[in-house]
Tab-separated table of N, CA and C in Angstrom:
chain	number	residue	atom	x	y	z
A	25	MET	N	8.514	9.221	-0.951
A	25	MET	CA	8.327	9.711	-2.302
A	25	MET	C	7.178	10.708	-2.298
A	26	GLN	N	7.366	11.792	-2.988
A	26	GLN	CA	6.345	12.827	-3.086
A	26	GLN	C	5.477	12.575	-4.317
A	27	LEU	N	4.238	13.001	-4.236
A	27	LEU	CA	3.304	12.819	-5.344
A	27	LEU	C	3.819	13.486	-6.614
A	28	SER	N	4.470	14.631	-6.496
A	28	SER	CA	4.966	15.356	-7.667
A	28	SER	C	6.150	14.653	-8.331
A	29	ASN	N	6.795	13.707	-7.645
A	29	ASN	CA	7.955	13.002	-8.197
A	29	ASN	C	7.591	11.688	-8.886
A	30	LEU	N	6.315	11.369	-8.961
A	30	LEU	CA	5.895	10.102	-9.550
A	30	LEU	C	5.963	10.153	-11.071
A	31	PRO	N	6.305	9.024	-11.704
A	31	PRO	CA	6.246	8.972	-13.163
A	31	PRO	C	4.812	9.204	-13.637
A	32	PRO	N	4.637	9.791	-14.806
A	32	PRO	CA	3.298	10.123	-15.301
A	32	PRO	C	2.369	8.918	-15.435
A	33	SER	N	2.917	7.741	-15.671
A	33	SER	CA	2.073	6.561	-15.862
A	33	SER	C	1.679	5.880	-14.549
A	34	SER	N	2.133	6.409	-13.424
A	34	SER	CA	1.837	5.794	-12.124
A	34	SER	C	0.383	5.984	-11.723
A	35	CYS	N	-0.109	5.018	-10.959
A	35	CYS	CA	-1.418	5.109	-10.323
A	35	CYS	C	-1.192	5.146	-8.820
A	36	ILE	N	-2.126	5.716	-8.115
A	36	ILE	CA	-2.067	5.747	-6.660
A	36	ILE	C	-3.137	4.791	-6.140
A	37	TYR	N	-2.735	3.902	-5.248
A	37	TYR	CA	-3.670	2.955	-4.641
A	37	TYR	C	-3.704	3.146	-3.137
A	38	GLU	N	-4.894	3.045	-2.590
A	38	GLU	CA	-5.076	2.999	-1.144
A	38	GLU	C	-5.292	1.535	-0.790
A	39	ILE	N	-4.463	1.034	0.125
A	39	ILE	CA	-4.536	-0.360	0.551
A	39	ILE	C	-4.893	-0.379	2.026
A	40	ARG	N	-5.907	-1.151	2.363
A	40	ARG	CA	-6.319	-1.272	3.765
A	40	ARG	C	-6.233	-2.733	4.172
A	41	VAL	N	-5.522	-2.979	5.287
A	41	VAL	CA	-5.420	-4.328	5.840
A	41	VAL	C	-5.968	-4.323	7.259
A	42	ARG	N	-6.476	-5.463	7.686
A	42	ARG	CA	-7.103	-5.576	9.007
A	42	ARG	C	-6.088	-5.414	10.140
A	43	GLU	N	-4.884	-5.863	9.913
A	43	GLU	CA	-3.870	-5.877	10.963
A	43	GLU	C	-3.300	-4.480	11.215
A	44	ASP	N	-2.830	-4.276	12.448
A	44	ASP	CA	-2.146	-3.032	12.813
A	44	ASP	C	-0.660	-3.243	12.551
A	45	LEU	N	-0.163	-2.696	11.445
A	45	LEU	CA	1.224	-2.904	11.044
A	45	LEU	C	2.140	-1.894	11.714
A	46	ASP	N	3.332	-2.347	12.092
A	46	ASP	CA	4.289	-1.393	12.646
A	46	ASP	C	4.931	-0.608	11.503
A	47	ASP	N	5.535	0.522	11.848
A	47	ASP	CA	6.075	1.430	10.832
A	47	ASP	C	7.175	0.788	9.996
A	48	ASP	N	7.986	-0.102	10.595
A	48	ASP	CA	9.052	-0.759	9.834
A	48	ASP	C	8.483	-1.613	8.708
A	49	LEU	N	7.410	-2.310	8.976
A	49	LEU	CA	6.794	-3.153	7.953
A	49	LEU	C	6.114	-2.304	6.881
A	50	VAL	N	5.424	-1.265	7.281
A	50	VAL	CA	4.736	-0.401	6.314
A	50	VAL	C	5.747	0.286	5.395
A	51	THR	N	6.922	0.613	5.913
A	51	THR	CA	7.952	1.285	5.123
A	51	THR	C	8.342	0.457	3.903
A	52	TRP	N	8.294	-0.864	4.015
A	52	TRP	CA	8.652	-1.730	2.892
A	52	TRP	C	7.772	-1.449	1.680
A	53	PHE	N	6.521	-1.068	1.910
A	53	PHE	CA	5.587	-0.814	0.820
A	53	PHE	C	5.823	0.541	0.151
A	54	GLY	N	6.681	1.407	0.710
A	54	GLY	CA	6.975	2.709	0.128
A	54	GLY	C	5.787	3.642	0.095
A	55	PRO	N	5.088	3.778	1.216
A	55	PRO	CA	3.841	4.546	1.193
A	55	PRO	C	4.051	6.054	1.100
A	56	LEU	N	3.055	6.732	0.512
A	56	LEU	CA	3.002	8.191	0.542
A	56	LEU	C	2.401	8.649	1.857
A	57	SER	N	1.470	7.853	2.399
A	57	SER	CA	0.856	8.170	3.687
A	57	SER	C	0.423	6.885	4.367
A	58	VAL	N	0.360	6.942	5.697
A	58	VAL	CA	-0.045	5.789	6.504
A	58	VAL	C	-1.012	6.271	7.574
A	59	VAL	N	-2.104	5.524	7.774
A	59	VAL	CA	-3.049	5.821	8.848
A	59	VAL	C	-3.245	4.539	9.648
A	60	HIS	N	-2.929	4.617	10.941
A	60	HIS	CA	-3.169	3.492	11.843
A	60	HIS	C	-4.498	3.756	12.533
A	61	GLY	N	-5.460	2.887	12.315
A	61	GLY	CA	-6.774	3.066	12.917
A	61	GLY	C	-7.172	1.867	13.748
A	62	SER	N	-8.326	1.968	14.360
A	62	SER	CA	-8.819	0.869	15.188
A	62	SER	C	-9.209	-0.342	14.338
A	63	ASN	N	-9.420	-0.117	13.043
A	63	ASN	CA	-9.808	-1.204	12.134
A	63	ASN	C	-8.653	-1.693	11.280
A	64	GLY	N	-7.413	-1.380	11.653
A	64	GLY	CA	-6.267	-1.833	10.887
A	64	GLY	C	-5.420	-0.684	10.386
A	65	THR	N	-4.723	-0.933	9.292
A	65	THR	CA	-3.785	0.035	8.732
A	65	THR	C	-4.180	0.356	7.298
A	66	THR	N	-4.160	1.638	6.962
A	66	THR	CA	-4.426	2.090	5.602
A	66	THR	C	-3.201	2.841	5.118
A	67	PHE	N	-2.704	2.467	3.946
A	67	PHE	CA	-1.572	3.200	3.386
A	67	PHE	C	-1.803	3.444	1.907
A	68	THR	N	-1.243	4.535	1.435
A	68	THR	CA	-1.383	4.956	0.051
A	68	THR	C	-0.039	4.775	-0.628
A	69	VAL	N	-0.035	4.065	-1.753
A	69	VAL	CA	1.222	3.757	-2.436
A	69	VAL	C	1.133	4.088	-3.923
A	70	PRO	N	2.263	4.535	-4.496
A	70	PRO	CA	2.323	4.706	-5.946
A	70	PRO	C	2.623	3.356	-6.596
A	71	VAL	N	1.990	3.085	-7.723
A	71	VAL	CA	2.197	1.829	-8.443
A	71	VAL	C	2.450	2.167	-9.907
A	72	ARG	N	3.593	1.721	-10.436
A	72	ARG	CA	3.970	2.049	-11.811
A	72	ARG	C	3.208	1.245	-12.855
A	73	ASP	N	2.932	-0.037	-12.530
A	73	ASP	CA	2.274	-0.898	-13.513
A	73	ASP	C	1.626	-2.083	-12.807
A	74	GLN	N	0.961	-2.937	-13.582
A	74	GLN	CA	0.263	-4.077	-12.991
A	74	GLN	C	1.219	-5.061	-12.329
A	75	ALA	N	2.406	-5.212	-12.879
A	75	ALA	CA	3.379	-6.126	-12.281
A	75	ALA	C	3.743	-5.670	-10.868
A	76	GLU	N	3.922	-4.375	-10.686
A	76	GLU	CA	4.237	-3.860	-9.355
A	76	GLU	C	3.045	-4.036	-8.405
A	77	LEU	N	1.838	-3.818	-8.900
A	77	LEU	CA	0.644	-4.029	-8.080
A	77	LEU	C	0.534	-5.494	-7.655
A	78	HIS	N	0.767	-6.414	-8.578
A	78	HIS	CA	0.735	-7.837	-8.234
A	78	HIS	C	1.800	-8.169	-7.197
A	79	GLY	N	2.970	-7.548	-7.303
A	79	GLY	CA	4.021	-7.759	-6.312
A	79	GLY	C	3.587	-7.328	-4.921
A	80	LEU	N	2.891	-6.196	-4.832
A	80	LEU	CA	2.382	-5.733	-3.536
A	80	LEU	C	1.352	-6.706	-2.972
A	81	LEU	N	0.460	-7.188	-3.834
A	81	LEU	CA	-0.566	-8.130	-3.385
A	81	LEU	C	0.048	-9.461	-2.945
A	82	ILE	N	1.088	-9.900	-3.636
A	82	ILE	CA	1.784	-11.125	-3.236
A	82	ILE	C	2.443	-10.943	-1.877
A	83	LYS	N	3.050	-9.781	-1.649
A	83	LYS	CA	3.676	-9.510	-0.350
A	83	LYS	C	2.623	-9.515	0.759
A	84	ILE	N	1.476	-8.914	0.503
A	84	ILE	CA	0.387	-8.915	1.494
A	84	ILE	C	-0.030	-10.354	1.797
A	85	ARG	N	-0.157	-11.170	0.761
A	85	ARG	CA	-0.510	-12.582	0.956
A	85	ARG	C	0.578	-13.327	1.734
A	86	ASP	N	1.835	-13.136	1.345
A	86	ASP	CA	2.942	-13.839	1.992
A	86	ASP	C	3.079	-13.473	3.463
A	87	LEU	N	2.692	-12.252	3.816
A	87	LEU	CA	2.735	-11.816	5.215
A	87	LEU	C	1.486	-12.254	5.979
A	88	ASN	N	0.596	-12.960	5.280
A	88	ASN	CA	-0.652	-13.448	5.876
A	88	ASN	C	-1.515	-12.300	6.417
A	89	LEU	N	-1.527	-11.184	5.670
A	89	LEU	CA	-2.345	-10.036	6.052
A	89	LEU	C	-3.732	-10.186	5.430
A	90	THR	N	-4.718	-9.613	6.085
A	90	THR	CA	-6.090	-9.652	5.589
A	90	THR	C	-6.369	-8.369	4.814
A	91	LEU	N	-6.495	-8.483	3.500
A	91	LEU	CA	-6.783	-7.331	2.651
A	91	LEU	C	-8.257	-6.975	2.785
A	92	ILE	N	-8.522	-5.743	3.184
A	92	ILE	CA	-9.903	-5.271	3.328
A	92	ILE	C	-10.320	-4.462	2.110
A	93	ALA	N	-9.402	-3.632	1.606
A	93	ALA	CA	-9.757	-2.785	0.462
A	93	ALA	C	-8.527	-2.469	-0.371
A	94	LEU	N	-8.749	-2.359	-1.673
A	94	LEU	CA	-7.747	-1.905	-2.628
A	94	LEU	C	-8.470	-0.918	-3.531
A	95	ILE	N	-8.123	0.352	-3.403
A	95	ILE	CA	-8.856	1.408	-4.104
A	95	ILE	C	-7.901	2.186	-4.995
A	96	ASN	N	-8.231	2.268	-6.285
A	96	ASN	CA	-7.457	3.074	-7.221
A	96	ASN	C	-7.881	4.521	-7.044
A	97	LYS	N	-6.959	5.358	-6.590
A	97	LYS	CA	-7.268	6.773	-6.362
A	97	LYS	C	-7.066	7.507	-7.657
């Protein structure tokens, strides 16, 4: 998804997890960008509303990932 195609009410969040996620798993989150670093994985995702944000956080929890940062861009 391109930034220009997002609904006007969307927010962009940067999510950083400690684990090094493979591309197949990161794709599930629908990221705009992904950075694999020595300190884990950072991806930027569009979020339409709080319910969608909670869904992402639940998925991170269910996958037993360690959330390092959640930043509203």
